[in-house]
mmCIF file of C-alpha atoms and ligand atoms in Angstrom:
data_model
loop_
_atom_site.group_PDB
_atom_site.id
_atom_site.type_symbol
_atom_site.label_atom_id
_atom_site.label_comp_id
_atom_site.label_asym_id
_atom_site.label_seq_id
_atom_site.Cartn_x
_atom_site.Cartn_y
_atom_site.Cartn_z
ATOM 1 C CA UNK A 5 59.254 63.239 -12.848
ATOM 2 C CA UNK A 6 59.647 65.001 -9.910
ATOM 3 C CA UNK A 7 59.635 63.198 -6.480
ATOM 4 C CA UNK A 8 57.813 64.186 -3.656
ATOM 5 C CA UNK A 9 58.917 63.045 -0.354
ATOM 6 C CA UNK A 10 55.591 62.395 1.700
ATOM 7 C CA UNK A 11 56.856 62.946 4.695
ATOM 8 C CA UNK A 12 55.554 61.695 8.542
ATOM 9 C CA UNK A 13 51.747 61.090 8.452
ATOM 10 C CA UNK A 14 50.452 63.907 11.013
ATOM 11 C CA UNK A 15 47.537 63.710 13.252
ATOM 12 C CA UNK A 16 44.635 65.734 12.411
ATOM 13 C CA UNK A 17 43.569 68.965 14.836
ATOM 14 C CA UNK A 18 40.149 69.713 14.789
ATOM 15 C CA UNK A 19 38.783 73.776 15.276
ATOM 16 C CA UNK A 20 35.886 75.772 13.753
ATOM 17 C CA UNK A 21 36.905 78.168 11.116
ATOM 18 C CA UNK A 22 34.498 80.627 10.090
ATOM 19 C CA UNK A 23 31.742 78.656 11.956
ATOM 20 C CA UNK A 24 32.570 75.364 10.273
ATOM 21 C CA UNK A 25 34.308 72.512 11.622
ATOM 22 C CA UNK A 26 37.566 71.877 10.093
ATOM 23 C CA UNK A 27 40.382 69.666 10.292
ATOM 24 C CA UNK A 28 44.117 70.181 9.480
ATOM 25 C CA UNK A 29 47.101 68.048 9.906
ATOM 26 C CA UNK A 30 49.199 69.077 13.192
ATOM 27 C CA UNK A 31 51.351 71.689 13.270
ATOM 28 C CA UNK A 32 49.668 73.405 10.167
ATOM 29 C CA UNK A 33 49.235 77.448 10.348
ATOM 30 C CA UNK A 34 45.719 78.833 10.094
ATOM 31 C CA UNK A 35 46.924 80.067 6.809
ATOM 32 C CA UNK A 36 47.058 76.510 5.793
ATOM 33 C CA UNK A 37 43.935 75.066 7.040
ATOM 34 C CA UNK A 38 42.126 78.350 5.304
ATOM 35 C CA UNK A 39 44.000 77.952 1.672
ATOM 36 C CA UNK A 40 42.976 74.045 1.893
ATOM 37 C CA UNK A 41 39.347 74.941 2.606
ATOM 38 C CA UNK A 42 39.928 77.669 -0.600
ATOM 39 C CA UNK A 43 39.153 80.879 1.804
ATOM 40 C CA UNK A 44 41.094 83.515 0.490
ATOM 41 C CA UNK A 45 43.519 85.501 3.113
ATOM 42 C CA UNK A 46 45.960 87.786 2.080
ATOM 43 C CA UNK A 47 49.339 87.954 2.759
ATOM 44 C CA UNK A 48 52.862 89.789 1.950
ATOM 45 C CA UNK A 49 55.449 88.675 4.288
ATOM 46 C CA UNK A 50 54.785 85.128 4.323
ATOM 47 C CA UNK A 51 56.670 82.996 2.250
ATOM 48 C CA UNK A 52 56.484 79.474 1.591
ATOM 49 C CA UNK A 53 60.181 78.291 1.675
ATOM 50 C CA UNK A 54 60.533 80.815 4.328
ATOM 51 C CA UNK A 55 60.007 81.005 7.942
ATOM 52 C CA UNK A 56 57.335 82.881 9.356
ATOM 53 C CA UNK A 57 58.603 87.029 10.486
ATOM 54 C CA UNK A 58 55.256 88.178 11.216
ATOM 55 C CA UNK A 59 56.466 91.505 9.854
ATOM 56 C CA UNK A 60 53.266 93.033 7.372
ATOM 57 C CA UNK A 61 50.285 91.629 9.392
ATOM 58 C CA UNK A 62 48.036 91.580 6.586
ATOM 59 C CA UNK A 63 46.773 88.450 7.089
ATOM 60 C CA UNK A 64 45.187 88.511 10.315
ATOM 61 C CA UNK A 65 42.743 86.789 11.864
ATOM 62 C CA UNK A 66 40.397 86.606 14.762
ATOM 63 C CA UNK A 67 41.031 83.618 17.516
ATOM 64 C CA UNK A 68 37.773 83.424 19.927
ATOM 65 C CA UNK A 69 39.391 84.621 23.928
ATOM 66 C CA UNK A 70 42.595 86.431 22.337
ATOM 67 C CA UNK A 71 43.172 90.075 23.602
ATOM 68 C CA UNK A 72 44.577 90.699 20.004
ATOM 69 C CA UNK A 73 44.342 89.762 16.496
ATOM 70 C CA UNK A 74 46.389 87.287 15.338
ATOM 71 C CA UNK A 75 48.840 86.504 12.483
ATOM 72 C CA UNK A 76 47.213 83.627 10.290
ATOM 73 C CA UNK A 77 50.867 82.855 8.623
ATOM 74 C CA UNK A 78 52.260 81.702 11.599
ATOM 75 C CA UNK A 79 49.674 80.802 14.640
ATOM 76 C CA UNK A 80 48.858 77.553 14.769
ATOM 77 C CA UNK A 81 46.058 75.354 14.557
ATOM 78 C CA UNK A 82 44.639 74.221 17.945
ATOM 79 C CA UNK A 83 42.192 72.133 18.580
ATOM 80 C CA UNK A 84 38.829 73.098 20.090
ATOM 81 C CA UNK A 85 40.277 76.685 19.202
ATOM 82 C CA UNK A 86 37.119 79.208 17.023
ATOM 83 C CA UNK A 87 38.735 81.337 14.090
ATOM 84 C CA UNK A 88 37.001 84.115 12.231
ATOM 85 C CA UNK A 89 38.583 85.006 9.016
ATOM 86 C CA UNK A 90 36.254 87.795 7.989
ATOM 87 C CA UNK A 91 35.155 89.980 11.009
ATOM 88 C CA UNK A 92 34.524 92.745 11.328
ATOM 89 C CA UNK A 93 37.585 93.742 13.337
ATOM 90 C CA UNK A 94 39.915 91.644 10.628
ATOM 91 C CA UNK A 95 38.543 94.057 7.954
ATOM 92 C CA UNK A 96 39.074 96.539 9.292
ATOM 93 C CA UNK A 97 42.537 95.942 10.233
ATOM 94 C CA UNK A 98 43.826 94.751 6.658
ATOM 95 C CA UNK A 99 42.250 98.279 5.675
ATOM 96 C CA UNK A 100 44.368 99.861 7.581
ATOM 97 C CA UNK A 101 47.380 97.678 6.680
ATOM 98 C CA UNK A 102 46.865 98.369 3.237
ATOM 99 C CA UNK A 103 46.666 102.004 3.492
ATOM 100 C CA UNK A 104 49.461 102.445 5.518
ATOM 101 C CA UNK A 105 51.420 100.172 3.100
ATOM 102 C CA UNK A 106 49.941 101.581 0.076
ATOM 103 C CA UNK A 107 50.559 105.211 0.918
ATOM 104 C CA UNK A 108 54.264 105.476 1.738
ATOM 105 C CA UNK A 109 55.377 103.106 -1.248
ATOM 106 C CA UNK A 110 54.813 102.242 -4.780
ATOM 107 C CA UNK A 111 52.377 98.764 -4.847
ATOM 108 C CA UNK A 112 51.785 98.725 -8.585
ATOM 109 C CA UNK A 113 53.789 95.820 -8.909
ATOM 110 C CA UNK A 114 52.333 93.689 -5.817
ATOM 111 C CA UNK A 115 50.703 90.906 -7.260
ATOM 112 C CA UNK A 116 47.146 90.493 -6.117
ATOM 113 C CA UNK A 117 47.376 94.282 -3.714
ATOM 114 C CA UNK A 118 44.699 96.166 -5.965
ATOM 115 C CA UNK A 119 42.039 93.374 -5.802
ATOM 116 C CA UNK A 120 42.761 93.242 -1.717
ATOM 117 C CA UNK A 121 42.553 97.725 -1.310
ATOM 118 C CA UNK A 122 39.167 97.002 -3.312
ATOM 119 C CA UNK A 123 37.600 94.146 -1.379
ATOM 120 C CA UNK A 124 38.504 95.780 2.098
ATOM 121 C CA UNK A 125 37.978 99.453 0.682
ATOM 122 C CA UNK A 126 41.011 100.745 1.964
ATOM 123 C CA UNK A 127 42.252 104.562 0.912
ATOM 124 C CA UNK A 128 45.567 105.129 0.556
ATOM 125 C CA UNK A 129 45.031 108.461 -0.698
ATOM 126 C CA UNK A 130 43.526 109.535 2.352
ATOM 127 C CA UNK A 131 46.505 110.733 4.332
ATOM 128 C CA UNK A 132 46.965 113.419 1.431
ATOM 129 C CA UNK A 133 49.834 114.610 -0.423
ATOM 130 C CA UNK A 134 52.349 115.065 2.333
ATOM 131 C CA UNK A 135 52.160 111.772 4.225
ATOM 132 C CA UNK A 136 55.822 110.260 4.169
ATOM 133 C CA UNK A 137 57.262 108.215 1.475
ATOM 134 C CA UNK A 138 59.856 106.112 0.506
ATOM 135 C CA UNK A 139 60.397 108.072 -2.985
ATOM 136 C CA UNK A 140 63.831 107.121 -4.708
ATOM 137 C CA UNK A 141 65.310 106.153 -7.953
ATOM 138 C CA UNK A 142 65.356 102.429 -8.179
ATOM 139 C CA UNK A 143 69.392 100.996 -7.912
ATOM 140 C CA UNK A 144 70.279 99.574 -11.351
ATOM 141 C CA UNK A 145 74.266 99.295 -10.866
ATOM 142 C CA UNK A 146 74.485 95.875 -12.613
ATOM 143 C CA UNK A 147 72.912 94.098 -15.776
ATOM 144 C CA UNK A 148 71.055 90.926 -13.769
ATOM 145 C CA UNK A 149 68.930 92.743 -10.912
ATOM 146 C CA UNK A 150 67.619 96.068 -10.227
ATOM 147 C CA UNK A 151 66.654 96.846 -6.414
ATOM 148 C CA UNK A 152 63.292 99.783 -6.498
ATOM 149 C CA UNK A 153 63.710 100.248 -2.923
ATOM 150 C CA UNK A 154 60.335 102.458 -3.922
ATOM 151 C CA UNK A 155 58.574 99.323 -3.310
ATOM 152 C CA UNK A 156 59.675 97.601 -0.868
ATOM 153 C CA UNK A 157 57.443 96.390 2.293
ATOM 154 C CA UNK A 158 60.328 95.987 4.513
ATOM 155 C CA UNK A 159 58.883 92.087 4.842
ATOM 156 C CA UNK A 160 62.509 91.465 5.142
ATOM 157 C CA UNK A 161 61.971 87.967 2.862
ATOM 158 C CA UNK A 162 65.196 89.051 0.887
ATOM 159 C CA UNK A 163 67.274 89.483 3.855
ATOM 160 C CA UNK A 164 66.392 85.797 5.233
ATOM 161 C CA UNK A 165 66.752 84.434 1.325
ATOM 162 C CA UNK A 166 70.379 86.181 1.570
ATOM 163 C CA UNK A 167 71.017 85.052 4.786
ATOM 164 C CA UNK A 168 71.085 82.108 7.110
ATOM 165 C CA UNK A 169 67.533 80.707 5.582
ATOM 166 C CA UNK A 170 68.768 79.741 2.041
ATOM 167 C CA UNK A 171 71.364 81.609 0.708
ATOM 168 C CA UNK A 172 74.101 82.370 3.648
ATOM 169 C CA UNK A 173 75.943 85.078 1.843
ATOM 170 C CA UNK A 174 74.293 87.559 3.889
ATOM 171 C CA UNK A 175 75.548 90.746 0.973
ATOM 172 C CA UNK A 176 71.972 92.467 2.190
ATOM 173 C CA UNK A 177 70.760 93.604 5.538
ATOM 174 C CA UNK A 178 68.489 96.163 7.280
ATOM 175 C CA UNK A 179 70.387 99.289 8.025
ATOM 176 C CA UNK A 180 68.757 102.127 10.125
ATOM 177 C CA UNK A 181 66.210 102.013 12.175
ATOM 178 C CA UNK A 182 62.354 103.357 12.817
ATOM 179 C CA UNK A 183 61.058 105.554 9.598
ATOM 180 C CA UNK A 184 65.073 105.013 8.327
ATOM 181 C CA UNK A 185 65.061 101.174 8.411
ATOM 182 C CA UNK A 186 65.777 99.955 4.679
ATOM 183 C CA UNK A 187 67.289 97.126 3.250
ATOM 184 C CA UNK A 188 70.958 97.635 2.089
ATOM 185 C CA UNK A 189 74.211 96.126 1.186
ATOM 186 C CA UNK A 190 77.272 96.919 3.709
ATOM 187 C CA UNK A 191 77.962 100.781 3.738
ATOM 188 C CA UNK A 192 75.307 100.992 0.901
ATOM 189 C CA UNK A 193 77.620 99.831 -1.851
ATOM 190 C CA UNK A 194 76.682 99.060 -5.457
ATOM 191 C CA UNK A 195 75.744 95.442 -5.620
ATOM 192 C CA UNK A 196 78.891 94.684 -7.381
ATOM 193 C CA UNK A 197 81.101 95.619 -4.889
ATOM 194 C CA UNK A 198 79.147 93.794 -2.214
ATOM 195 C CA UNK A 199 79.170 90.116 -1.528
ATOM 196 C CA UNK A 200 76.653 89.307 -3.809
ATOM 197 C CA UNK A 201 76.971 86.121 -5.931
ATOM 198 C CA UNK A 202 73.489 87.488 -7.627
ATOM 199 C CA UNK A 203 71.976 83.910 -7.341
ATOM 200 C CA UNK A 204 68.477 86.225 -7.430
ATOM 201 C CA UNK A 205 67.184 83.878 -4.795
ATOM 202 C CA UNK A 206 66.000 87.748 -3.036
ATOM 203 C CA UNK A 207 64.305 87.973 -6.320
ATOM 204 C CA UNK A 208 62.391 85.219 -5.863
ATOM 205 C CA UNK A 209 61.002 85.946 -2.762
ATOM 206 C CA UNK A 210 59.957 89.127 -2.839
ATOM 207 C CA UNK A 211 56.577 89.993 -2.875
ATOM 208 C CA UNK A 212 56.355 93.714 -4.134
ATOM 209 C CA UNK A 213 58.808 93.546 -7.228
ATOM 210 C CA UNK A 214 61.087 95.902 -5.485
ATOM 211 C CA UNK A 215 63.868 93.452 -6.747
ATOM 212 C CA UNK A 216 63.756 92.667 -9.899
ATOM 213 C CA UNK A 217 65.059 91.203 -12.888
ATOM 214 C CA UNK A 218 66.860 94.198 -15.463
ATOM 215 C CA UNK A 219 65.075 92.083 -17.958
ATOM 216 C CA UNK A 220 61.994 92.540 -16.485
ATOM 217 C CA UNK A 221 62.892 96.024 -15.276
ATOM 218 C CA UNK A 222 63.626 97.207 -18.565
ATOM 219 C CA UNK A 223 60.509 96.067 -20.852
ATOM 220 C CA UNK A 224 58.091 97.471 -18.043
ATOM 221 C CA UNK A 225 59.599 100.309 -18.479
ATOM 222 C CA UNK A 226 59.241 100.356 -22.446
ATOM 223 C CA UNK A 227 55.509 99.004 -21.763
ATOM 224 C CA UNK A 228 56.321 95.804 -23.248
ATOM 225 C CA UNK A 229 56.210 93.729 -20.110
ATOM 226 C CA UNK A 230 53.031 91.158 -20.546
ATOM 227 C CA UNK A 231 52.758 88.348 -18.172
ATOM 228 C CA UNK A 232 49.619 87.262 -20.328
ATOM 229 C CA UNK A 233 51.551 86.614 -23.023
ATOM 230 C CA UNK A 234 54.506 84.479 -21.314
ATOM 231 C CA UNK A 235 54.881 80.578 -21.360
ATOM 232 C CA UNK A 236 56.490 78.547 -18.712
ATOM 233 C CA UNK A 237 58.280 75.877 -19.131
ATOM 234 C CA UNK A 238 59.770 73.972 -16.725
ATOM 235 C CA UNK A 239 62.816 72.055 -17.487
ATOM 236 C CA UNK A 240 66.582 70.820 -15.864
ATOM 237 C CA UNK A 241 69.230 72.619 -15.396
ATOM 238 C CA UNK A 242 72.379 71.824 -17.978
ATOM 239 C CA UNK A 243 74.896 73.391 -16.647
ATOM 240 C CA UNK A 244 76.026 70.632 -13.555
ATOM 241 C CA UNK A 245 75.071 68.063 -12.120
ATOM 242 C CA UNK A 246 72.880 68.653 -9.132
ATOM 243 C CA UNK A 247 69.792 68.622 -11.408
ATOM 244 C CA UNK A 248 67.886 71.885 -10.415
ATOM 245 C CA UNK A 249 64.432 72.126 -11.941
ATOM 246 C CA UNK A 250 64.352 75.656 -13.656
ATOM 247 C CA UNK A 251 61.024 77.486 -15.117
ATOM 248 C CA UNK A 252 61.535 79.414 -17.998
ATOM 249 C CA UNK A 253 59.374 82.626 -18.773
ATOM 250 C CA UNK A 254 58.928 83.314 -22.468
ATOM 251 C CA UNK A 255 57.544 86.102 -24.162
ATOM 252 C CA UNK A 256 57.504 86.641 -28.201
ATOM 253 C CA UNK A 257 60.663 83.870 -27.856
ATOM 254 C CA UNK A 258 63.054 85.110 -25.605
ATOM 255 C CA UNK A 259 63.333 84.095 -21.915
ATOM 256 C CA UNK A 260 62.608 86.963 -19.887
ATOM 257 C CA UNK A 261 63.353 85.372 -16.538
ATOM 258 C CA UNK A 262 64.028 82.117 -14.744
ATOM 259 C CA UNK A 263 62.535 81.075 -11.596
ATOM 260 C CA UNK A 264 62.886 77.592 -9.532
ATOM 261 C CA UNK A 265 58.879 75.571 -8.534
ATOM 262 C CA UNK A 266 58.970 75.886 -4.995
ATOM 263 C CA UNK A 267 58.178 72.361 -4.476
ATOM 264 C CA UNK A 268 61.104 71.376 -6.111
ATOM 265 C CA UNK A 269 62.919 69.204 -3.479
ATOM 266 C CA UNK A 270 66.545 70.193 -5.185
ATOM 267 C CA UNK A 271 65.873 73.883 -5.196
ATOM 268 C CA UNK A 272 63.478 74.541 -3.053
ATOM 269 C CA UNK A 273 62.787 77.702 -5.470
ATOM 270 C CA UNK A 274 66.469 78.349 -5.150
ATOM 271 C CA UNK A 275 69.161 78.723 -7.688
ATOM 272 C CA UNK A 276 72.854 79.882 -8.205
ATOM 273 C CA UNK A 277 73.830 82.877 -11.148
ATOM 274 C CA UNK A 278 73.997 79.796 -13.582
ATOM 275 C CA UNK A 279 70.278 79.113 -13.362
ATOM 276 C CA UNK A 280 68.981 81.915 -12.976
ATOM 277 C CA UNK A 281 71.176 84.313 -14.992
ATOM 278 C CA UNK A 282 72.583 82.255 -17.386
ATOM 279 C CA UNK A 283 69.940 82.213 -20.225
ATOM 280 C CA UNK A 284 71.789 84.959 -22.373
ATOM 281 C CA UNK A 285 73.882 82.121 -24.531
ATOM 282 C CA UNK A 286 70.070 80.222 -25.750
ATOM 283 C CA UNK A 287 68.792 83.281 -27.411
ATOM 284 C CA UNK A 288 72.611 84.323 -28.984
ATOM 285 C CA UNK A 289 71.463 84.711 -32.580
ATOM 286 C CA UNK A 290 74.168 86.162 -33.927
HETATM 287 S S1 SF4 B 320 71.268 87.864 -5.430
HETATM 288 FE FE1 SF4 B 320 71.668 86.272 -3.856
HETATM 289 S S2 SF4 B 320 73.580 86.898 -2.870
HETATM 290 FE FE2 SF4 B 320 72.840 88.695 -4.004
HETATM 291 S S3 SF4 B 320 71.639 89.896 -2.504
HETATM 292 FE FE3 SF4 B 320 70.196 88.496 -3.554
HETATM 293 S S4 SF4 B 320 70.101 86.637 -2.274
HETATM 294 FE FE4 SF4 B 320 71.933 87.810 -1.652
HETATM 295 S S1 SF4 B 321 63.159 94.308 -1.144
HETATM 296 FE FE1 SF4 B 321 61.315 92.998 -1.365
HETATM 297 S S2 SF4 B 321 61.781 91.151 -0.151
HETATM 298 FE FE2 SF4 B 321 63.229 92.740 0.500
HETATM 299 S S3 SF4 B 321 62.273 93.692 2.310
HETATM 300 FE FE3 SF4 B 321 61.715 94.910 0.490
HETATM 301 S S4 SF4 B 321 59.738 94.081 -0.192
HETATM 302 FE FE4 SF4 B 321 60.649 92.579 1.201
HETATM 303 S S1 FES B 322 51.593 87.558 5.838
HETATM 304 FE FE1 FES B 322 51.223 87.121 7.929
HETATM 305 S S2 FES B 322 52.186 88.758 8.998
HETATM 306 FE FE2 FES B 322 52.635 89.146 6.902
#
């Protein structure tokens, strides 16, 4: 059984959201009072073992007397304060978000990005053939990860993961700057002459699939990649003891990749190599 620490009880803020009165517990976001009253906003940078970076804007919102629009991930509730999720000017914005997003790199792989470019009509296409983009082979210099910096957001998740927000082994960072800002390891080295300890907890964060597990990497690419017919399980780590939940994804009996619940008060959705690499020796049929 899991435990769940409950925490300080909170006082309640009261605001209107969409015209209806709500209340949230203080110190939520507006993305948490909407995903408790089961409006659906979309988002890209935001993480939920991550703080805020307010870096895709994708999820913004409309706050009654605010000059500008504002990020739903990270404002906070108020109270007396009037929100409009769906505006007008919010529509129109994600539209533009998405086709700015959509056209320079590859989305195919964003969970949840074709439903939003269909509900707010955006058209990536509509900058034509020669509008820039980030168009390079994905990085496959080891046999855990792949990096397809062809998708990435630049939401900069991985980077915090890496860095001082879970990981603290800071082997990725953003190099350049303006249209050459990218994510990299130090003087672009292959991963495995970086500092990475591949604990994959970049993996787990992203939200485009630009990083990747190679097991994953390499049945898309055969067209044999089918989330709809994977199992999870979630079970303990064996290998110490510090008792990490993991979740194993199975498809036709082989794990395919290992992530960590979120909720998970040991992990946090973290892991080290051990968890989240270490499956190989389970399937060893030989
Ligand atoms: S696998 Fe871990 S150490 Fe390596 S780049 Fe990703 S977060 Fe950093
Ligand atoms: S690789 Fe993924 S997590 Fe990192 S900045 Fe790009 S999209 Fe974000
Ligand atoms: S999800 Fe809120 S700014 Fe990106």
């Amino acid at each position: 059984m899991t435990a769940v620490p409950l925490g300080l009880p909170r006082r309640l803020v009261e605001f209107t959201l969409d015209g209806e009165t709500v209340r949230a517990p203080e110190g939520s976001t507006i993305l948490d009072a909407c995903r408790a009253e089961g409006k659906d906003v979309p988002t890209l940078c935001q993480g939920d073992t991550l703080t805020p970076k307010n870096a895709c804007r994708v999820c913004v919102v409309e706050v009654e007397g605010a000059r500008t629009l504002a990020p739903a991930c990270s404002r906070r509730a108020e109270p007396g304060m009037s929100v409009r999720t769906d505006s007008e000017r919010t529509r129109h914005s994600r539209k533009v978000v998405l086709e700015l997003l959509a056209s320079s790199v590859d989305m195919s792989t964003t969970p949840g990005v074709a439903g939003w470019i269909e509900e707010y009509g955006a058209e990536p296409g509509r900058f034509g053939p020669d509008a820039a983009r980030v168009e390079e082979d994905p990085k496959v210099d080891n046999e855990l990860y792949v990096r397809d910096y062809g998708k990435c957001i630049l939401c900069y998740k991985c980077v915090d993961a890496c860095g001082e927000q879970w990981q603290n082994t800071f082997a990725i960072a953003v190099a350049g700057r303006g249209f050459d800002a990218r994510i990299s390891t130090e003087h672009a080295a292959p991963l495995t002459d970086s500092a990475c300890v591949y604990c994959g907890n970049c993996i787990e964060v992203c939200p485009t699939g630009a990083l990747s597990f190679k097991s994953e990497f390499d049945m898309r690419a055969a067209g044999t990649w089918d989330e709809s017919a994977q199992t999870e399980t979630t079970t303990v780590c064996a290998y110490c003891g510090v008792g990490c939940n993991v979740t194993l994804h199975v498809q036709d009996n082989d794990i395919v990749k290992v992530t960590s619940p979120h909720d998970n008060p040991v992990t946090h959705g973290n892991l080290c190599i051990k968890g989240r690499f270490g499956f190989a020796h389970v399937q060893n049929r030989d």
